[in-house]
Amino acid sequence: MHTYDVFTQYERNHWKLTDVDFSAVRKDLVQPEYVTIAKSAVMGESNVIAAVHGFLNEFVDDYDFSTFAVVWGNQEVQHHYMFKAWLDAVGEKVDDGAVAAMRAPYDPGTTPSATLATNIISELTVNHIYRRVAHAVQEPVLHDLLLKASRDEAAHAREFIHFCRERLARHPEEKASVLETLYVYTSDSRIKHPVGLFKSNLTELEDHETIDTAFELFLERVADADELKELQHKIRRVFGGIVEMDLSTNGKVRHALADVIAA
């Protein structure tokens, strides 16, 4: 099984939260926006439980991917707790009620391939943003945590890409749903993420940071002028490789979707 190799690689190479020295946090270097980013990340990463629940329900016939979902979930819980630990070190708290409100599992996607596509977009997005924000953060512990998380998300994206390719090879009729998902998430002038799309309107999150708070702050304070376009282009390029089609622009995504539906 593919996940056996993934699991053993993660065991050999993955970092441990217990090795992070949170007593080394430089409180004198902490800016208010760092706290906002960390609280938003705690909320975003807390969706791992809902996501794993949804994966296990939707992929009940796929043992290999289900085992990956559990391995992936462990690392995402680690991200959730590392940002929480950093906030504890600087004397900030996240509302447990807001975190608990994220628990409900996600509904299945239009197809299992669409669900995998959604998570590819999620991983590529946070990989990019964690890395870019890390280079803008002066507090060394948070800087290091963001880089760790960014590398993890890149590895996760690779595996979701693998499983999406495998799924499409078995179910080519699901290709249209993948293209549709891509268009939904990359055709807007803002960063769209499944957590924000499906969970940010919960009443329990009123007056609380959400993952969208971090995205807005990123675009306002960190991102270059064309960075959103570059991120969306990168995502489309990855999907082009998955479906072996030219998806370099939103127009080409629409044409590809029309061609696939017509065929």
Short mmCIF file of C-alpha atoms in Angstrom, two decimals:
data_model
loop_
_atom_site.label_atom_id
_atom_site.label_comp_id
_atom_site.label_asym_id
_atom_site.label_seq_id
_atom_site.Cartn_x
_atom_site.Cartn_y
_atom_site.Cartn_z
CA MET A 1 0.00 0.00 0.00
CA HIS A 2 1.19 3.49 -0.83
CA THR A 3 0.48 4.80 2.66
CA TYR A 4 2.89 2.30 4.22
CA ASP A 5 5.77 4.11 2.50
CA VAL A 6 4.32 7.50 3.48
CA PHE A 7 3.95 6.41 7.09
CA THR A 8 7.51 5.10 7.38
CA GLN A 9 8.91 8.23 5.73
CA TYR A 10 6.98 10.46 8.15
CA GLU A 11 8.20 8.40 11.10
CA ARG A 12 11.82 8.82 10.03
CA ASN A 13 11.73 12.49 9.15
CA HIS A 14 8.92 14.27 10.98
CA TRP A 15 9.57 16.74 13.77
CA LYS A 16 8.10 16.45 17.28
CA LEU A 17 6.14 19.11 19.11
CA THR A 18 7.83 18.08 22.37
CA ASP A 19 11.17 19.16 20.89
CA VAL A 20 10.01 22.76 20.42
CA ASP A 21 11.30 25.06 23.18
CA PHE A 22 8.36 27.38 23.81
CA SER A 23 10.26 28.98 26.69
CA ALA A 24 12.44 30.56 23.99
CA VAL A 25 9.57 32.65 22.60
CA ARG A 26 10.67 36.29 22.31
CA LYS A 27 7.66 38.14 23.68
CA ASP A 28 9.35 41.46 22.94
CA LEU A 29 9.19 40.63 19.23
CA VAL A 30 5.53 39.57 19.15
CA GLN A 31 3.33 41.87 17.07
CA PRO A 32 -0.50 41.93 17.34
CA GLU A 33 -0.82 40.51 13.84
CA TYR A 34 1.24 37.47 14.90
CA VAL A 35 -1.39 36.67 17.50
CA THR A 36 -4.12 37.10 14.89
CA ILE A 37 -2.32 34.75 12.50
CA ALA A 38 -1.81 32.11 15.20
CA LYS A 39 -5.42 32.26 16.39
CA SER A 40 -6.65 31.98 12.82
CA ALA A 41 -4.35 29.01 12.24
CA VAL A 42 -5.63 27.27 15.36
CA MET A 43 -9.15 27.61 14.02
CA GLY A 44 -8.23 26.45 10.54
CA GLU A 45 -6.22 23.45 11.73
CA SER A 46 -8.95 22.41 14.16
CA ASN A 47 -10.98 21.26 11.16
CA VAL A 48 -8.81 18.18 10.90
CA ILE A 49 -11.28 16.20 13.00
CA ALA A 50 -14.21 17.11 10.78
CA ALA A 51 -12.13 16.34 7.69
CA VAL A 52 -10.91 12.92 8.88
CA HIS A 53 -14.46 12.02 9.86
CA GLY A 54 -15.64 13.01 6.39
CA PHE A 55 -12.81 11.13 4.65
CA LEU A 56 -13.52 7.90 6.50
CA ASN A 57 -17.21 8.16 5.67
CA GLU A 58 -16.69 9.00 2.01
CA PHE A 59 -13.82 6.59 1.29
CA VAL A 60 -15.21 3.60 3.14
CA ASP A 61 -14.15 1.36 0.21
CA ASP A 62 -10.55 2.65 0.05
CA TYR A 63 -8.37 1.33 2.86
CA ASP A 64 -5.14 2.84 1.52
CA PHE A 65 -6.47 6.40 1.42
CA SER A 66 -8.25 5.92 4.75
CA THR A 67 -4.96 5.03 6.42
CA PHE A 68 -3.39 8.11 4.86
CA ALA A 69 -6.25 10.21 6.25
CA VAL A 70 -5.36 9.02 9.75
CA VAL A 71 -1.63 9.73 9.28
CA TRP A 72 -2.43 13.13 7.77
CA GLY A 73 -4.83 13.86 10.60
CA ASN A 74 -2.17 13.26 13.22
CA GLN A 75 0.10 15.86 11.65
CA GLU A 76 -2.70 18.39 11.29
CA VAL A 77 -3.60 17.95 14.97
CA GLN A 78 0.06 18.67 15.67
CA HIS A 79 -0.25 21.95 13.76
CA HIS A 80 -3.38 22.82 15.74
CA TYR A 81 -1.58 22.23 19.03
CA MET A 82 1.66 23.94 18.05
CA PHE A 83 -0.11 27.23 17.34
CA LYS A 84 -2.09 26.82 20.56
CA ALA A 85 1.14 26.20 22.50
CA TRP A 86 2.72 29.32 20.99
CA LEU A 87 -0.32 31.38 21.99
CA ASP A 88 -0.13 29.95 25.52
CA ALA A 89 3.52 31.02 25.65
CA VAL A 90 2.60 34.64 24.85
CA GLY A 91 -0.40 34.67 27.21
CA GLU A 92 -3.15 34.43 24.59
CA LYS A 93 -6.06 32.00 24.48
CA VAL A 94 -8.45 30.65 21.87
CA ASP A 95 -12.12 30.16 22.75
CA ASP A 96 -12.65 26.41 23.20
CA GLY A 97 -16.30 26.87 22.24
CA ALA A 98 -15.27 28.25 18.86
CA VAL A 99 -12.95 25.29 18.28
CA ALA A 100 -15.65 22.81 19.31
CA ALA A 101 -18.07 24.38 16.83
CA MET A 102 -15.83 23.15 13.99
CA ARG A 103 -16.37 19.48 14.92
CA ALA A 104 -19.21 18.52 12.56
CA PRO A 105 -17.93 16.41 9.64
CA TYR A 106 -17.87 17.81 6.15
CA ASP A 107 -20.52 16.61 3.75
CA PRO A 108 -19.19 14.43 0.91
CA GLY A 109 -18.03 16.24 -2.19
CA THR A 110 -19.89 15.98 -5.47
CA THR A 111 -17.54 13.04 -6.11
CA PRO A 112 -14.66 11.53 -4.10
CA SER A 113 -12.27 13.01 -6.67
CA ALA A 114 -13.74 16.45 -6.00
CA THR A 115 -13.13 15.96 -2.30
CA LEU A 116 -9.49 15.12 -3.00
CA ALA A 117 -9.22 18.13 -5.31
CA THR A 118 -10.53 20.39 -2.57
CA ASN A 119 -7.83 19.18 -0.23
CA ILE A 120 -5.10 19.62 -2.81
CA ILE A 121 -6.13 23.27 -3.07
CA SER A 122 -6.22 23.57 0.71
CA GLU A 123 -2.71 22.15 1.17
CA LEU A 124 -1.14 24.17 -1.65
CA THR A 125 -2.71 27.35 -0.29
CA VAL A 126 -1.60 27.00 3.31
CA ASN A 127 1.83 25.74 2.24
CA HIS A 128 2.34 28.99 0.33
CA ILE A 129 0.91 31.26 3.01
CA TYR A 130 2.70 29.66 5.98
CA ARG A 131 6.01 29.95 4.12
CA ARG A 132 5.48 33.56 3.09
CA VAL A 133 4.25 34.63 6.53
CA ALA A 134 7.20 32.89 8.17
CA HIS A 135 9.58 35.16 6.31
CA ALA A 136 7.65 38.22 7.52
CA VAL A 137 7.65 37.13 11.19
CA GLN A 138 10.49 38.24 13.43
CA GLU A 139 9.63 36.13 16.48
CA PRO A 140 11.93 33.09 16.02
CA VAL A 141 9.77 30.31 17.47
CA LEU A 142 6.70 31.26 15.44
CA HIS A 143 8.92 31.68 12.38
CA ASP A 144 10.21 28.13 12.82
CA LEU A 145 6.74 26.68 13.44
CA LEU A 146 5.38 28.29 10.30
CA LEU A 147 8.21 26.83 8.21
CA LYS A 148 7.64 23.39 9.74
CA ALA A 149 3.94 23.59 8.95
CA SER A 150 4.64 24.81 5.41
CA ARG A 151 6.90 21.84 4.70
CA ASP A 152 4.31 19.46 6.12
CA GLU A 153 1.56 20.92 3.94
CA ALA A 154 3.72 20.53 0.83
CA ALA A 155 4.19 16.84 1.67
CA HIS A 156 0.46 16.47 2.28
CA ALA A 157 -0.33 18.08 -1.08
CA ARG A 158 1.87 15.52 -2.84
CA GLU A 159 -0.10 12.65 -1.33
CA PHE A 160 -3.52 14.13 -2.07
CA ILE A 161 -2.31 14.62 -5.67
CA HIS A 162 -1.26 10.96 -5.77
CA PHE A 163 -4.61 9.73 -4.51
CA CYS A 164 -6.52 12.04 -6.84
CA ARG A 165 -4.60 10.69 -9.83
CA GLU A 166 -5.25 7.14 -8.68
CA ARG A 167 -8.94 7.85 -8.20
CA LEU A 168 -9.31 9.44 -11.63
CA ALA A 169 -7.54 6.51 -13.26
CA ARG A 170 -10.23 4.25 -11.81
CA HIS A 171 -13.09 6.74 -12.24
CA PRO A 172 -12.43 9.00 -15.24
CA GLU A 173 -16.07 10.06 -15.14
CA GLU A 174 -15.19 12.20 -12.10
CA LYS A 175 -12.81 14.47 -14.04
CA ALA A 176 -15.49 17.12 -14.61
CA SER A 177 -16.05 17.44 -10.86
CA VAL A 178 -12.31 18.07 -10.35
CA LEU A 179 -12.30 20.84 -12.95
CA GLU A 180 -15.43 22.34 -11.45
CA THR A 181 -13.82 22.35 -7.99
CA LEU A 182 -10.70 24.01 -9.37
CA TYR A 183 -12.74 26.76 -10.99
CA VAL A 184 -14.75 27.44 -7.84
CA TYR A 185 -11.60 27.98 -5.78
CA THR A 186 -9.42 29.89 -8.25
CA SER A 187 -11.81 32.19 -10.09
CA ASP A 188 -12.17 34.85 -7.40
CA SER A 189 -10.10 37.84 -6.32
CA ARG A 190 -9.70 36.46 -2.81
CA ILE A 191 -8.22 33.36 -1.22
CA LYS A 192 -10.83 30.64 -0.99
CA HIS A 193 -10.34 27.68 1.32
CA PRO A 194 -12.79 24.90 2.26
CA VAL A 195 -12.71 25.82 5.93
CA GLY A 196 -13.71 29.37 5.11
CA LEU A 197 -16.24 28.26 2.54
CA PHE A 198 -18.05 25.78 4.77
CA LYS A 199 -17.37 26.83 8.37
CA SER A 200 -16.73 30.57 8.73
CA ASN A 201 -20.41 31.48 8.96
CA LEU A 202 -21.04 29.49 12.14
CA THR A 203 -22.70 31.64 14.80
CA GLU A 204 -20.13 30.46 17.35
CA LEU A 205 -17.44 32.22 15.33
CA GLU A 206 -18.94 35.69 15.57
CA ASP A 207 -16.29 38.14 16.85
CA HIS A 208 -13.63 35.42 16.65
CA GLU A 209 -10.71 34.98 14.30
CA THR A 210 -11.24 32.48 11.49
CA ILE A 211 -8.99 31.18 8.76
CA ASP A 212 -10.34 33.93 6.51
CA THR A 213 -9.02 36.51 8.99
CA ALA A 214 -5.50 35.25 8.33
CA PHE A 215 -6.00 35.25 4.57
CA GLU A 216 -7.24 38.83 4.60
CA LEU A 217 -4.31 39.89 6.77
CA PHE A 218 -1.90 38.09 4.45
CA LEU A 219 -3.21 39.88 1.38
CA GLU A 220 -3.18 43.27 3.14
CA ARG A 221 0.18 43.07 4.93
CA VAL A 222 2.40 40.40 3.38
CA ALA A 223 1.46 39.48 -0.18
CA ASP A 224 2.99 41.13 -3.22
CA ALA A 225 0.70 42.85 -5.71
CA ASP A 226 0.31 39.82 -8.00
CA GLU A 227 0.80 37.09 -5.42
CA LEU A 228 -2.80 35.88 -5.38
CA LYS A 229 -2.71 35.47 -9.16
CA GLU A 230 0.59 33.60 -8.88
CA LEU A 231 -0.83 31.27 -6.20
CA GLN A 232 -3.91 30.55 -8.29
CA HIS A 233 -1.75 29.93 -11.36
CA LYS A 234 0.36 27.47 -9.38
CA ILE A 235 -2.75 25.60 -8.29
CA ARG A 236 -4.07 25.47 -11.86
CA ARG A 237 -0.68 24.21 -13.08
CA VAL A 238 -0.78 21.36 -10.55
CA PHE A 239 -4.27 20.39 -11.65
CA GLY A 240 -3.18 20.58 -15.28
CA GLY A 241 -0.62 17.91 -14.48
CA ILE A 242 -3.23 15.75 -12.76
CA VAL A 243 -5.73 15.77 -15.63
CA GLU A 244 -3.14 16.29 -18.41
CA MET A 245 -4.84 19.39 -19.80
CA ASP A 246 -3.83 23.04 -20.21
CA LEU A 247 -5.47 24.82 -17.27
CA SER A 248 -3.20 27.85 -17.17
CA THR A 249 -6.08 30.36 -17.13
CA ASN A 250 -9.63 30.37 -15.82
CA GLY A 251 -10.85 30.56 -19.40
CA LYS A 252 -8.98 27.36 -20.23
CA VAL A 253 -10.43 25.70 -17.14
CA ARG A 254 -13.92 26.56 -18.38
CA HIS A 255 -13.16 25.26 -21.86
CA ALA A 256 -11.65 22.06 -20.44
CA LEU A 257 -14.72 21.52 -18.28
CA ALA A 258 -17.01 22.02 -21.29
CA ASP A 259 -14.93 19.57 -23.35
CA VAL A 260 -14.99 16.92 -20.63
CA ILE A 261 -18.74 17.26 -20.15
CA ALA A 262 -19.32 17.09 -23.91
CA ALA A 263 -17.20 13.96 -24.20
#
